[in-house]
Tab-separated table of C-alpha atoms and ligand atoms in Angstrom:
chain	number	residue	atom	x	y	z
A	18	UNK	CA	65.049	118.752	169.741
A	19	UNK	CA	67.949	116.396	169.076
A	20	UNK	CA	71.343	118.237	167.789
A	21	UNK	CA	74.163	116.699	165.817
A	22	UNK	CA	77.408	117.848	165.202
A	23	UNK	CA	79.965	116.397	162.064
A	24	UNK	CA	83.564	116.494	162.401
A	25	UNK	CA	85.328	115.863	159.323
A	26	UNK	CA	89.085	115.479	158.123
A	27	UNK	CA	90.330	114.538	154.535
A	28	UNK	CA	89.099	114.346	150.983
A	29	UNK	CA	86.152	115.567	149.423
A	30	UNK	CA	84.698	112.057	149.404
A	31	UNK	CA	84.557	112.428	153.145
A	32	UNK	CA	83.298	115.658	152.783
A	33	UNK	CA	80.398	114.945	150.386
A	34	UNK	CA	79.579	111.645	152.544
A	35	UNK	CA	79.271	114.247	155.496
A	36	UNK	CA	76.987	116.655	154.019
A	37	UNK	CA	75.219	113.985	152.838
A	38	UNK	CA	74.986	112.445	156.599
A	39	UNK	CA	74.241	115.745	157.898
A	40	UNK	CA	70.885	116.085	155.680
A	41	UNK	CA	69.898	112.623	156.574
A	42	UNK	CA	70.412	113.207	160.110
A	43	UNK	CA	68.191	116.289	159.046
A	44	UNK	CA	65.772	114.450	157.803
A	45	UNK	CA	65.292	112.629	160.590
A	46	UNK	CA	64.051	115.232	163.164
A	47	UNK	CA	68.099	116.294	163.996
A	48	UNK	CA	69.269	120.024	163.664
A	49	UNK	CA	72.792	121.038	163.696
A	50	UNK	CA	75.029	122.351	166.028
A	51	UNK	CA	78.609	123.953	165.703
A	52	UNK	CA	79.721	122.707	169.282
A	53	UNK	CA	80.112	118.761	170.281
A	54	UNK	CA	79.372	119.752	174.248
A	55	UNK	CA	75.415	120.601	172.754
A	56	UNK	CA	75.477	117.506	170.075
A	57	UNK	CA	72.855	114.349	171.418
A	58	UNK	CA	75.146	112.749	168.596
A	59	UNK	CA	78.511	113.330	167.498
A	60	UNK	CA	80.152	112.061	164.163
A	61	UNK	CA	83.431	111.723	163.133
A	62	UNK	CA	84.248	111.587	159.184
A	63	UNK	CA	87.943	109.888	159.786
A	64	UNK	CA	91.024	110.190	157.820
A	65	UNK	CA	93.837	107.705	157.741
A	66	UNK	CA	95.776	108.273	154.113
A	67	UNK	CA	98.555	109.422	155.901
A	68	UNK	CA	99.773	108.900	159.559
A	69	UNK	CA	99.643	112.997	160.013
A	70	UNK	CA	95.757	112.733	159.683
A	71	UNK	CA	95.255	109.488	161.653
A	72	UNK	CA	97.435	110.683	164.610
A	73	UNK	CA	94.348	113.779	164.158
A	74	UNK	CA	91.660	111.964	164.358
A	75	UNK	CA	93.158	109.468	167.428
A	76	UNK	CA	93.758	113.283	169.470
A	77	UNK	CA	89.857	113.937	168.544
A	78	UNK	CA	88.865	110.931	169.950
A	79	UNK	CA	91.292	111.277	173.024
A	80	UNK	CA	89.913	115.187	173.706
A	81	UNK	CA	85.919	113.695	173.080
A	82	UNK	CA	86.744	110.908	176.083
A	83	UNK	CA	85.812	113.523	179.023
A	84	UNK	CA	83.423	114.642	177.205
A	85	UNK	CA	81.648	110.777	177.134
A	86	UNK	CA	82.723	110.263	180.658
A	87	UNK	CA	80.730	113.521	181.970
A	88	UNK	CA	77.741	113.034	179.362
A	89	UNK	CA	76.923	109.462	179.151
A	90	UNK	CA	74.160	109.770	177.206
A	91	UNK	CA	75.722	111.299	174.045
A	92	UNK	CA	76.103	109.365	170.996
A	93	UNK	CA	79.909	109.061	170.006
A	94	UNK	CA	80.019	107.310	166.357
A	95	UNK	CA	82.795	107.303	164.115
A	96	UNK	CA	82.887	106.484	160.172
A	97	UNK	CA	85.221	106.967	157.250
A	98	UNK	CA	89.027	105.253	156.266
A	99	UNK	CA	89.875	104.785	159.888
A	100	UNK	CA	86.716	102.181	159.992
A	101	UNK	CA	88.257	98.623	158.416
A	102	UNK	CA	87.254	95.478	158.815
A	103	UNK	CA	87.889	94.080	162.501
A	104	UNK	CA	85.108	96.364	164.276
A	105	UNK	CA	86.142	94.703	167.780
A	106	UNK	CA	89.531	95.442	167.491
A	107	UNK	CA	88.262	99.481	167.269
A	108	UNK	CA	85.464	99.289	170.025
A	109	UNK	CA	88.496	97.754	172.024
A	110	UNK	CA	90.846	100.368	171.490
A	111	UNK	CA	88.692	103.116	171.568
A	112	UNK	CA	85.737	102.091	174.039
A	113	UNK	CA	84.244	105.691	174.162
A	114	UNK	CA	83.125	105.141	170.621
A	115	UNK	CA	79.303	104.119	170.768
A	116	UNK	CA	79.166	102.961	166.844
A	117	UNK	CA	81.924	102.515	164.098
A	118	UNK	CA	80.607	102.409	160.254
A	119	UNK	CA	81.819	101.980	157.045
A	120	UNK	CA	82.458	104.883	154.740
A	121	UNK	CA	79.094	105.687	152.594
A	122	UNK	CA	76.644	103.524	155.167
A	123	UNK	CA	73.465	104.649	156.495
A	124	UNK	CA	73.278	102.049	159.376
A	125	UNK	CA	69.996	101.627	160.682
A	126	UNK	CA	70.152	103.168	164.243
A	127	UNK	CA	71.312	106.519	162.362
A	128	UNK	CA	67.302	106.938	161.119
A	129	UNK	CA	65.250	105.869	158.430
A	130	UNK	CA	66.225	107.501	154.604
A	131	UNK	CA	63.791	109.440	152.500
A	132	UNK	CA	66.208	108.067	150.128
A	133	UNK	CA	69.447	105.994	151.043
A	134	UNK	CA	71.759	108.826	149.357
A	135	UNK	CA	70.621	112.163	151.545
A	136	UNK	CA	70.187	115.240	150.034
A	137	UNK	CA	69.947	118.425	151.274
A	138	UNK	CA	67.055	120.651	151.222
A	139	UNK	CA	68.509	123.547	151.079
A	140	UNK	CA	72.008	123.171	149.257
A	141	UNK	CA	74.537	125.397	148.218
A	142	UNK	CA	75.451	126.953	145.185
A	143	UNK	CA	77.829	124.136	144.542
A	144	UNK	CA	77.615	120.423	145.354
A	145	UNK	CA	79.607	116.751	145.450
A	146	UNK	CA	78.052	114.066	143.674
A	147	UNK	CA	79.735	110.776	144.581
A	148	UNK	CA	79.752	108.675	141.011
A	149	UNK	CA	82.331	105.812	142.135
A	150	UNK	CA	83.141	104.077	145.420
A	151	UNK	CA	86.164	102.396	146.082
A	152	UNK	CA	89.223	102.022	144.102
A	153	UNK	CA	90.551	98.472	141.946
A	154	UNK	CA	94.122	100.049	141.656
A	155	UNK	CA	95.978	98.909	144.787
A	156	UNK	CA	98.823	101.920	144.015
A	157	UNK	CA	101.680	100.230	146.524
A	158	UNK	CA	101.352	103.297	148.703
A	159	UNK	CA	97.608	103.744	149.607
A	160	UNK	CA	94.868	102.587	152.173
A	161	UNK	CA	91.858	103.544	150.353
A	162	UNK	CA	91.200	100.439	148.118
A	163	UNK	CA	91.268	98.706	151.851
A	164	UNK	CA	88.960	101.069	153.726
A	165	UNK	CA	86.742	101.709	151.016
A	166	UNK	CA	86.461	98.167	148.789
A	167	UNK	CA	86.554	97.599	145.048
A	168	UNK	CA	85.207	100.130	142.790
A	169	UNK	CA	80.973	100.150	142.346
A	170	UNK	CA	79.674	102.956	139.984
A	171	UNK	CA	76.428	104.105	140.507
A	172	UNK	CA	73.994	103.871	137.722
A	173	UNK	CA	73.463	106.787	135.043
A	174	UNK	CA	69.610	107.247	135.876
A	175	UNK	CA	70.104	107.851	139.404
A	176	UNK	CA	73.070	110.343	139.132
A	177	UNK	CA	71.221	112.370	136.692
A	178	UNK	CA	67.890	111.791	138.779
A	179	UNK	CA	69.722	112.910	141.390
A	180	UNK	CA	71.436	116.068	139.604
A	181	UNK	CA	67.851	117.163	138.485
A	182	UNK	CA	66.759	117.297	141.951
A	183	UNK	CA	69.717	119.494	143.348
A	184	UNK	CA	69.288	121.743	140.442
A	185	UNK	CA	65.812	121.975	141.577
A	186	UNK	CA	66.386	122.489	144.770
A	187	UNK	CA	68.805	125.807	143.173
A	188	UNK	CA	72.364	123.989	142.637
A	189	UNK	CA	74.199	125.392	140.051
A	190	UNK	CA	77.264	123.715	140.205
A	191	UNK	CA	78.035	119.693	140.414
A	192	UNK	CA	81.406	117.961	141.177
A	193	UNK	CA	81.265	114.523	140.314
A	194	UNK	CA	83.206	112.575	142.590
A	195	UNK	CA	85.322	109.634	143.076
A	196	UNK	CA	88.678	108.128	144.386
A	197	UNK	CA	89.190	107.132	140.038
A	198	UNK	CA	86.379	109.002	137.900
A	199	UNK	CA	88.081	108.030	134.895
A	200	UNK	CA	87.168	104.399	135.335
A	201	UNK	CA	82.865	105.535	136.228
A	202	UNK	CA	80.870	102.732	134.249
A	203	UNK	CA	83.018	100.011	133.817
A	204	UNK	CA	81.191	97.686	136.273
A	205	UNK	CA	77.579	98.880	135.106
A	206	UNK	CA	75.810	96.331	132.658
A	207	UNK	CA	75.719	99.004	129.441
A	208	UNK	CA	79.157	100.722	130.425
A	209	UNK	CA	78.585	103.529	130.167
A	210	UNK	CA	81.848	105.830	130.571
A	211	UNK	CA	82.595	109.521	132.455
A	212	UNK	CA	82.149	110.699	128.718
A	213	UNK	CA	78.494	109.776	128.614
A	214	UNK	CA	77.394	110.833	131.924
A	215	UNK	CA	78.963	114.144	131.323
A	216	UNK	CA	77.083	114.358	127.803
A	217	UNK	CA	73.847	113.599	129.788
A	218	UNK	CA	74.225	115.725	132.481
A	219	UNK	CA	75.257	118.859	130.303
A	220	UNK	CA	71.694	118.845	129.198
A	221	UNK	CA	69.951	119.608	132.356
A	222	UNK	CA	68.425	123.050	132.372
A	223	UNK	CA	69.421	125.540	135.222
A	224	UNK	CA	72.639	123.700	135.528
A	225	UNK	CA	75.672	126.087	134.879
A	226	UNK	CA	79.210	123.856	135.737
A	227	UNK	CA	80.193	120.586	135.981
A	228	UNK	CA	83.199	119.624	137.254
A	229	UNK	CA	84.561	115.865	138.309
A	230	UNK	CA	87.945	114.444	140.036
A	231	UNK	CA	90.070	112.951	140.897
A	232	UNK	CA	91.392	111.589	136.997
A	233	UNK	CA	93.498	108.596	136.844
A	234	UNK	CA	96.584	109.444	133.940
A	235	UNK	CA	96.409	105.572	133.200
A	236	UNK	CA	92.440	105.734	132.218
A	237	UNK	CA	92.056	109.415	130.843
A	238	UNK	CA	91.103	108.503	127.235
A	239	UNK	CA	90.605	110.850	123.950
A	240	UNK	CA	87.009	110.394	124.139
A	241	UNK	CA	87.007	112.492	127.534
A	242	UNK	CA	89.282	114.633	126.396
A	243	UNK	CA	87.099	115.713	123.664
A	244	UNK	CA	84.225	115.369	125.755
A	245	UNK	CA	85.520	118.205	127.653
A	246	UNK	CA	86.559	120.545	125.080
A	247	UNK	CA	82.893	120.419	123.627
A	248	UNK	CA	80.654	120.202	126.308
A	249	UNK	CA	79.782	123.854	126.970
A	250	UNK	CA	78.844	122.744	131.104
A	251	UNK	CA	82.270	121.487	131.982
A	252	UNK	CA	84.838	123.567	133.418
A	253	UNK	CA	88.265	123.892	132.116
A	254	UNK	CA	89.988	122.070	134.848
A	255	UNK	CA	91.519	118.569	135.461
A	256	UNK	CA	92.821	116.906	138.726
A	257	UNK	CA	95.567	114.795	136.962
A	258	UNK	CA	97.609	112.962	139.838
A	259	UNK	CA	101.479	112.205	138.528
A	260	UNK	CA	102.939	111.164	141.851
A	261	UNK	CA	106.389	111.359	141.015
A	262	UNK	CA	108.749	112.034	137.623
A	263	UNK	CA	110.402	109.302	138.262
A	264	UNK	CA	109.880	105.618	135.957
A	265	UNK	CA	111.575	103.949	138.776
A	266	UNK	CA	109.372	105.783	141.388
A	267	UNK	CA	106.427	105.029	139.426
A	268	UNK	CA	106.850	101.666	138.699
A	269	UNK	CA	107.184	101.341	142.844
A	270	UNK	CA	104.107	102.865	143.498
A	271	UNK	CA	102.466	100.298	140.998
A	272	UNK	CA	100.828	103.698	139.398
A	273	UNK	CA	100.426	101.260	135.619
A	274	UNK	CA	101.722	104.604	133.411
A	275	UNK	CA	105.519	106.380	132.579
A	276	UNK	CA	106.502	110.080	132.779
A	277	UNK	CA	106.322	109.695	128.741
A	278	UNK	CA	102.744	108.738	128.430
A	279	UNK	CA	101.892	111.413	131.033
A	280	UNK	CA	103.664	114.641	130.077
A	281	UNK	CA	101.354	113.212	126.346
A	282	UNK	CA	98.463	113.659	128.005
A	283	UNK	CA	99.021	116.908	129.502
A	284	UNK	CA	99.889	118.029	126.381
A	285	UNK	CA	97.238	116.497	124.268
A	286	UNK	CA	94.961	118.017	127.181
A	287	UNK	CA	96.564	121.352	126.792
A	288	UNK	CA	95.967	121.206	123.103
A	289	UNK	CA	92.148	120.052	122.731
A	290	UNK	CA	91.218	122.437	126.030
A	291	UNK	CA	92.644	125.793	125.787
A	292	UNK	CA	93.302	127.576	129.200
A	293	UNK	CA	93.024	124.581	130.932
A	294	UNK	CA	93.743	124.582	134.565
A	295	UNK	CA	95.641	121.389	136.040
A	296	UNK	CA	96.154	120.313	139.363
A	297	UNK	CA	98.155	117.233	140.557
A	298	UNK	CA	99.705	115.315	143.428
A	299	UNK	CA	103.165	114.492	144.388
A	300	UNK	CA	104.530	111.892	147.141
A	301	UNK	CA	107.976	113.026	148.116
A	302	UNK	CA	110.339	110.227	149.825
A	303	UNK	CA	109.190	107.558	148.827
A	304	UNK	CA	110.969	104.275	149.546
A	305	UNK	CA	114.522	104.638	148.405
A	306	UNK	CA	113.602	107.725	146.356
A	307	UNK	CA	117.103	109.358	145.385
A	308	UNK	CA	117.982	112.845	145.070
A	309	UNK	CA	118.342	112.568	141.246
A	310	UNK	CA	114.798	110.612	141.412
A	311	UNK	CA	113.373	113.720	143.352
A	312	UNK	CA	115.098	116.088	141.194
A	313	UNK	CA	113.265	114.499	137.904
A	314	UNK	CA	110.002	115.109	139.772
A	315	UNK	CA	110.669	118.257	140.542
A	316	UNK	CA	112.057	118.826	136.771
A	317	UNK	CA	108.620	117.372	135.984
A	318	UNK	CA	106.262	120.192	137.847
A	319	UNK	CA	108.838	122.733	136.648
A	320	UNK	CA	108.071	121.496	133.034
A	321	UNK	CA	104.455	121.171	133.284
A	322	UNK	CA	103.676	123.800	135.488
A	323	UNK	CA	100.077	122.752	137.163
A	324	UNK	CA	97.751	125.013	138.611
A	325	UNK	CA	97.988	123.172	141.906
A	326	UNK	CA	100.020	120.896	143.059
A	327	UNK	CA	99.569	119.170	146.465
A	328	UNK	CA	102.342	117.580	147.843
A	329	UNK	CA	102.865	114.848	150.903
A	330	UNK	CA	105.559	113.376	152.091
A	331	UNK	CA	105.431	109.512	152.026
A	332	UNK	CA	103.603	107.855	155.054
A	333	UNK	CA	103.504	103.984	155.393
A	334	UNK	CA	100.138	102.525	156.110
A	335	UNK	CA	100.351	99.681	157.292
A	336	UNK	CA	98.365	96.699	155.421
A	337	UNK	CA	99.935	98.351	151.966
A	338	UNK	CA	101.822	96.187	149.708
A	339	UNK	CA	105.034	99.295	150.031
A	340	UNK	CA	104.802	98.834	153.889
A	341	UNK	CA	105.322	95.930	154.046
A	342	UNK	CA	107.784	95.057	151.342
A	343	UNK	CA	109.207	98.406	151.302
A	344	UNK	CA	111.853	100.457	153.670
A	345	UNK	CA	110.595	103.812	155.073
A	346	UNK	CA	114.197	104.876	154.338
A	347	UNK	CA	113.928	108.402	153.452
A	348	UNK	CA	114.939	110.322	156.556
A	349	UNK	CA	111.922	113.121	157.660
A	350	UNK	CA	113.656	115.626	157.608
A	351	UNK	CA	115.131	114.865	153.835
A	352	UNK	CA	111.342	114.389	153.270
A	353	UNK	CA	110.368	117.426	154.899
A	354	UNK	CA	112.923	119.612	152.655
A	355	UNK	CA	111.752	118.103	149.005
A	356	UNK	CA	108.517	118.711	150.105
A	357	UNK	CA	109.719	122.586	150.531
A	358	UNK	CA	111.181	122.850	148.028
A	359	UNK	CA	107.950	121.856	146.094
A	360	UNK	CA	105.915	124.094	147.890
A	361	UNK	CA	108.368	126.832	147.053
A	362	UNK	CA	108.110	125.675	143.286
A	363	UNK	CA	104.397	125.555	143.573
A	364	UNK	CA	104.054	129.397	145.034
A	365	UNK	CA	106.084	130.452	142.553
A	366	UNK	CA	104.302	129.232	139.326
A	367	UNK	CA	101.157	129.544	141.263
A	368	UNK	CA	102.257	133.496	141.337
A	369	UNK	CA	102.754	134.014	138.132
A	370	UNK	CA	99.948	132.038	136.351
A	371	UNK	CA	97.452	134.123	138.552
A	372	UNK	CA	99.657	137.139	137.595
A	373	UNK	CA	98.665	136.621	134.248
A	374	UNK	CA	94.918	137.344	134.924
A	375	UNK	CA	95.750	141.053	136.342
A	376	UNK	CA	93.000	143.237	134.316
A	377	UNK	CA	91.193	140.233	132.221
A	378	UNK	CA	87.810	139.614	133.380
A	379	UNK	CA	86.484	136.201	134.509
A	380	UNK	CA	83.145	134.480	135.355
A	381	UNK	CA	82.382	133.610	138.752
A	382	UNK	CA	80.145	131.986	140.492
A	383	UNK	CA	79.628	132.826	143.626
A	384	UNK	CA	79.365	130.635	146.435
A	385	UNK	CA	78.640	133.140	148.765
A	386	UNK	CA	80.194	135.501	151.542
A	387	UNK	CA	83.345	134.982	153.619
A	388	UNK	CA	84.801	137.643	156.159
A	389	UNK	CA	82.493	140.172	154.707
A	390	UNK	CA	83.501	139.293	151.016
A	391	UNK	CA	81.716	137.734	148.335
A	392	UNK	CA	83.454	134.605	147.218
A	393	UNK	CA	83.533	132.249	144.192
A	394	UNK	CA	85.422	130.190	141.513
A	395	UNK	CA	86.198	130.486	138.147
A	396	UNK	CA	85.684	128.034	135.882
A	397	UNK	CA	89.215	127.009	135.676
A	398	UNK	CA	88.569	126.892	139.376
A	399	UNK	CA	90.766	130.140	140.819
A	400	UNK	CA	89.142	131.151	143.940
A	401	UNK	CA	88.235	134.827	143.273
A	402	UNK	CA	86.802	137.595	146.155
A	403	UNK	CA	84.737	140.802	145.447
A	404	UNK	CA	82.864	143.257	147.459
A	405	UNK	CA	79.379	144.623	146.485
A	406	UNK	CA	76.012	145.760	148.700
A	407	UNK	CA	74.184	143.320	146.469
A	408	UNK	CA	73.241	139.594	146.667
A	409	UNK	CA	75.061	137.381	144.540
A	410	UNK	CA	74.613	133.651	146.299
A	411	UNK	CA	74.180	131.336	142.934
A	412	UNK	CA	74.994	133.925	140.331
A	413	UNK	CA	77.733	133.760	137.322
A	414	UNK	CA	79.226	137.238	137.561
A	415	UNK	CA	82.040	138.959	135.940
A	416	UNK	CA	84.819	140.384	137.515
A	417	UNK	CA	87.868	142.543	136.984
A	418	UNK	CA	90.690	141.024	138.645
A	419	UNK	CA	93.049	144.002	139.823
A	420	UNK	CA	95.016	142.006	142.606
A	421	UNK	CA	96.167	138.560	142.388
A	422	UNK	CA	98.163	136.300	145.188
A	423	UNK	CA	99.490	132.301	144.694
A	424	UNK	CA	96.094	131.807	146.542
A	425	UNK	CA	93.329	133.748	145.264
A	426	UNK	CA	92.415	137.317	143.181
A	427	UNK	CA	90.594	139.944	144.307
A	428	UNK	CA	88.470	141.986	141.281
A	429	UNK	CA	85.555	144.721	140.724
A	430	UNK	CA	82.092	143.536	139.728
A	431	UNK	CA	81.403	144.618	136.175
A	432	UNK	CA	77.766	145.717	135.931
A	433	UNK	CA	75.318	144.797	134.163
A	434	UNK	CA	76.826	141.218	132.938
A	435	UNK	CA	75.631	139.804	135.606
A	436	UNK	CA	73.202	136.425	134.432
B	516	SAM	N1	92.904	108.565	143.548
B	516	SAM	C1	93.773	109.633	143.518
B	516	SAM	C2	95.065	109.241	142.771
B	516	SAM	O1	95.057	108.382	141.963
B	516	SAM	O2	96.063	109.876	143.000
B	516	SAM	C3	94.110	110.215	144.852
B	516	SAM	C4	93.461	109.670	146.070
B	516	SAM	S1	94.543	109.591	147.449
B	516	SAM	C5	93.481	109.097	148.667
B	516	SAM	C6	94.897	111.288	147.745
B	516	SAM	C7	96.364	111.599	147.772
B	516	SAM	O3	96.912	111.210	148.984
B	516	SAM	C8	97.170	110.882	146.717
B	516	SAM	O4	97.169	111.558	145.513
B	516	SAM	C9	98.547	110.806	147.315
B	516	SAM	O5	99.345	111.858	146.826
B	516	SAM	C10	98.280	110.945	148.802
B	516	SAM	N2	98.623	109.696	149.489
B	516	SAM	C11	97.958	108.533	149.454
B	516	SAM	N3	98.601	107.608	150.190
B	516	SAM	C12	99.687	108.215	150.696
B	516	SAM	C13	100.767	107.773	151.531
B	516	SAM	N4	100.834	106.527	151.982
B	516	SAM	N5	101.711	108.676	151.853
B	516	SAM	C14	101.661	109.937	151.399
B	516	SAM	N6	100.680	110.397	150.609
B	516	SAM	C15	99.711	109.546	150.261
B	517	SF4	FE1	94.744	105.283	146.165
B	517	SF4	FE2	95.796	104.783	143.755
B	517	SF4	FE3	93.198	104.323	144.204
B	517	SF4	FE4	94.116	106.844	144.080
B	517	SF4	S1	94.120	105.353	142.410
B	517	SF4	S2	92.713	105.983	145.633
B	517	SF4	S3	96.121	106.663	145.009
B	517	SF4	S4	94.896	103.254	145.162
């Protein structure tokens, strides 16, 4: 019996693309294995959006070189964002990789598909859908239009074909994904938008949540918006990217909206969707970014307050139109203190929006145990833990919340609501 084993860094593209790998590999007469010294063939899902995750995956490779050098015979392939163009110039520089591939490709000496997208057999509770590939928006800062090409939806029929079968196979949950969701369609022949593939996947019986990110603030449009409000499927939750708070910043990064039009959309959102849960990102120290420019981003998150907010601090990749016409020129350590000072902004409203949900009751669904707890997500996606004797894998339950953190709640089952 062959064995694989899937190490994987970065977004949830990457991670969908390696579940997805895993069940083909599956498919294909492979089982899996939690240790690389028992894997036949070992896969790397690579990062390189920021230098912090390529210098990762360049120590992985470094650590799996003894490994290749006392066990010839395993297979050592890499894929994802660290995979460009010039394949040479990788098999070069790291000759213990066996095969480098493109982000989303099935090569041929991988096995032969059922289907071309994978899926597994037996999934969980909740599951990825890639909807998109690629990105058209070139922001200044980022690799990923590079590593993963221009933008290709994939048709309406075979998402929901697709959607059908995972429900059948006992999803209950589906998070559409791609790098821009808000732009889904507009290289399809009937254009369809994110609108309409919500409206037809809302439909499918068995199906309890859909949720879909990352949202671009210069594509979000009224239709969605009002998509979301009535579609009784799709959670209360946006991933709304700002970047900065700054027009100047902004305009830099090549991001194609202002602070104006975005702080209108959050509260148009906020209007149409009540109890909507938003998340964001932030780049701190960005070329020439001043301490006022910072301080109007921070203003910004103070303002809106967000769910989530995930900060970085700015990391120039090389090939990007900011690295190379830009000057790394905010010192790391000036980077590494506005990007505390966010976190510390972020645990606080974090802290008190949970705080809020002391004694209400909310609807999970649970994904299933972790450290002896059962664990799920609400639908404005708070990450909720309970403990019962029962067996709640798959269900929508209710629960008390009587302890919250920045991080997560803790509640009582409420009997008999259980669906
Ligand atoms: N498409 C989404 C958007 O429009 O924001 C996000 C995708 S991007 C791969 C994920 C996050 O990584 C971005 O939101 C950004 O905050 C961060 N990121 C991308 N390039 C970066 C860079 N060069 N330095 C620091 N952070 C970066
Ligand atoms: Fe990168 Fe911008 Fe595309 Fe997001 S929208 S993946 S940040 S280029």
């Amino acid at each position: 019996m062959l064995h694989y084993y899937i190490w994987t860094i970065g977004c949830q593209m990457n991670k969908a693309e390696s579940e997805r790998l895993g069940s083909f590999l599956e498919q294909n007469g492979y089982q899996p294995t939690a240790s690389a010294e028992e894997a036949d063939l070992i896969l790397l899902n690579s990062c390189v959006v920021r230098q912090s995750a390529e210098n990762r995956v360049i120590n992985k490779l470094n650590a799996l070189k003894s490994l290749k050098r006392s066990h010839p015979d395993i297979t050592l392939a890499v894929t994802g964002c660290l995979v460009d163009a010039n394949i040479s110039q990788l098999n070069e520089k790291f000759p213990q990789v066996d095969h480098f591939f493109k982000p989303g490709e099935y090569p041929q000496w991988l096995g032969k598909p059922e289907r071309t997208q994978a899926l597994p057999l037996h999934p969980p509770p909740s599951v990825y859908v890639p909807i998109i590939q690629g990105c058209n928006n070139f922001c200044s800062y980022c690799i990923v239009p590079y590593r993963r090409g221009r933008e290709k939806s994939r048709p309406v029929a075979e998402i929901v074909g697709e959607v059908r079968e995972l429900v059948h196979r006992g999803v209950k949950e589906i998070i559409l994904l791609g790098q821009n969701v808000d732009s889904y369609g507009h290289d399809l022949s009937d254009k369809p938008d994110l609108a309409d593939l919500l409206s037809e996947l809302n439909i499918i019986d068995g199906l309890l949540r859909l949720r879909f990110l990352t949202s671009h603030p210069k594509d979000m449009s009224p239709k969605l918006i009002e998509k979301i409000a009535r579609l009784d499927k799709v959670c209360e939750q946006i991933s709304f990217p700002v970047q900065s708070g700054s027009n100047d910043i902004l305009k830099a990064m090549r991001r194609g909206y202002t602070v104006e039009h975005f702080r209108q959309l959050v509260a148009e959102i906020r209007s149409k969707i009540p109890g909507v849960a938003l998340s964001t990102d932030v780049i701190v120290g960005f070329p020439s970014e001043s301490e006022e420019q910072f301080r109007q981003t921070f203003n910004l998150l103070s303002e809106l307050r967000f769910d989530t907010i995930h900060i970085a601090g700015y990391s120039p990749r090389p090939g990007t139109s900011a690295a190379r016409e830009l000057v790394d020129n905010v010192p790391a350590d000036e980077k590494r203190r506005r990007l505390n000072l966010i976190e510390q902004l972020h645990e606080s409203i974090a802290t008190d929006i949970n705080a809020q949900l002391l004694g209400n009751t909310v609807e999970v669904l649970v994904e299933g145990k972790n450290k002896g707890k059962w664990q799920g997500r609400t639908r404005t996606d708070k990450l909720v833990f309970f403990s019962d004797n029962g067996e709640y894998t798959g269900q929508l339950v209710n629960i008390r919340i009587d302890k919250t953190s920045p991080w997560s709640l803790q509640g009582q089952i409420i009997p008999n609501t259980i669906n």
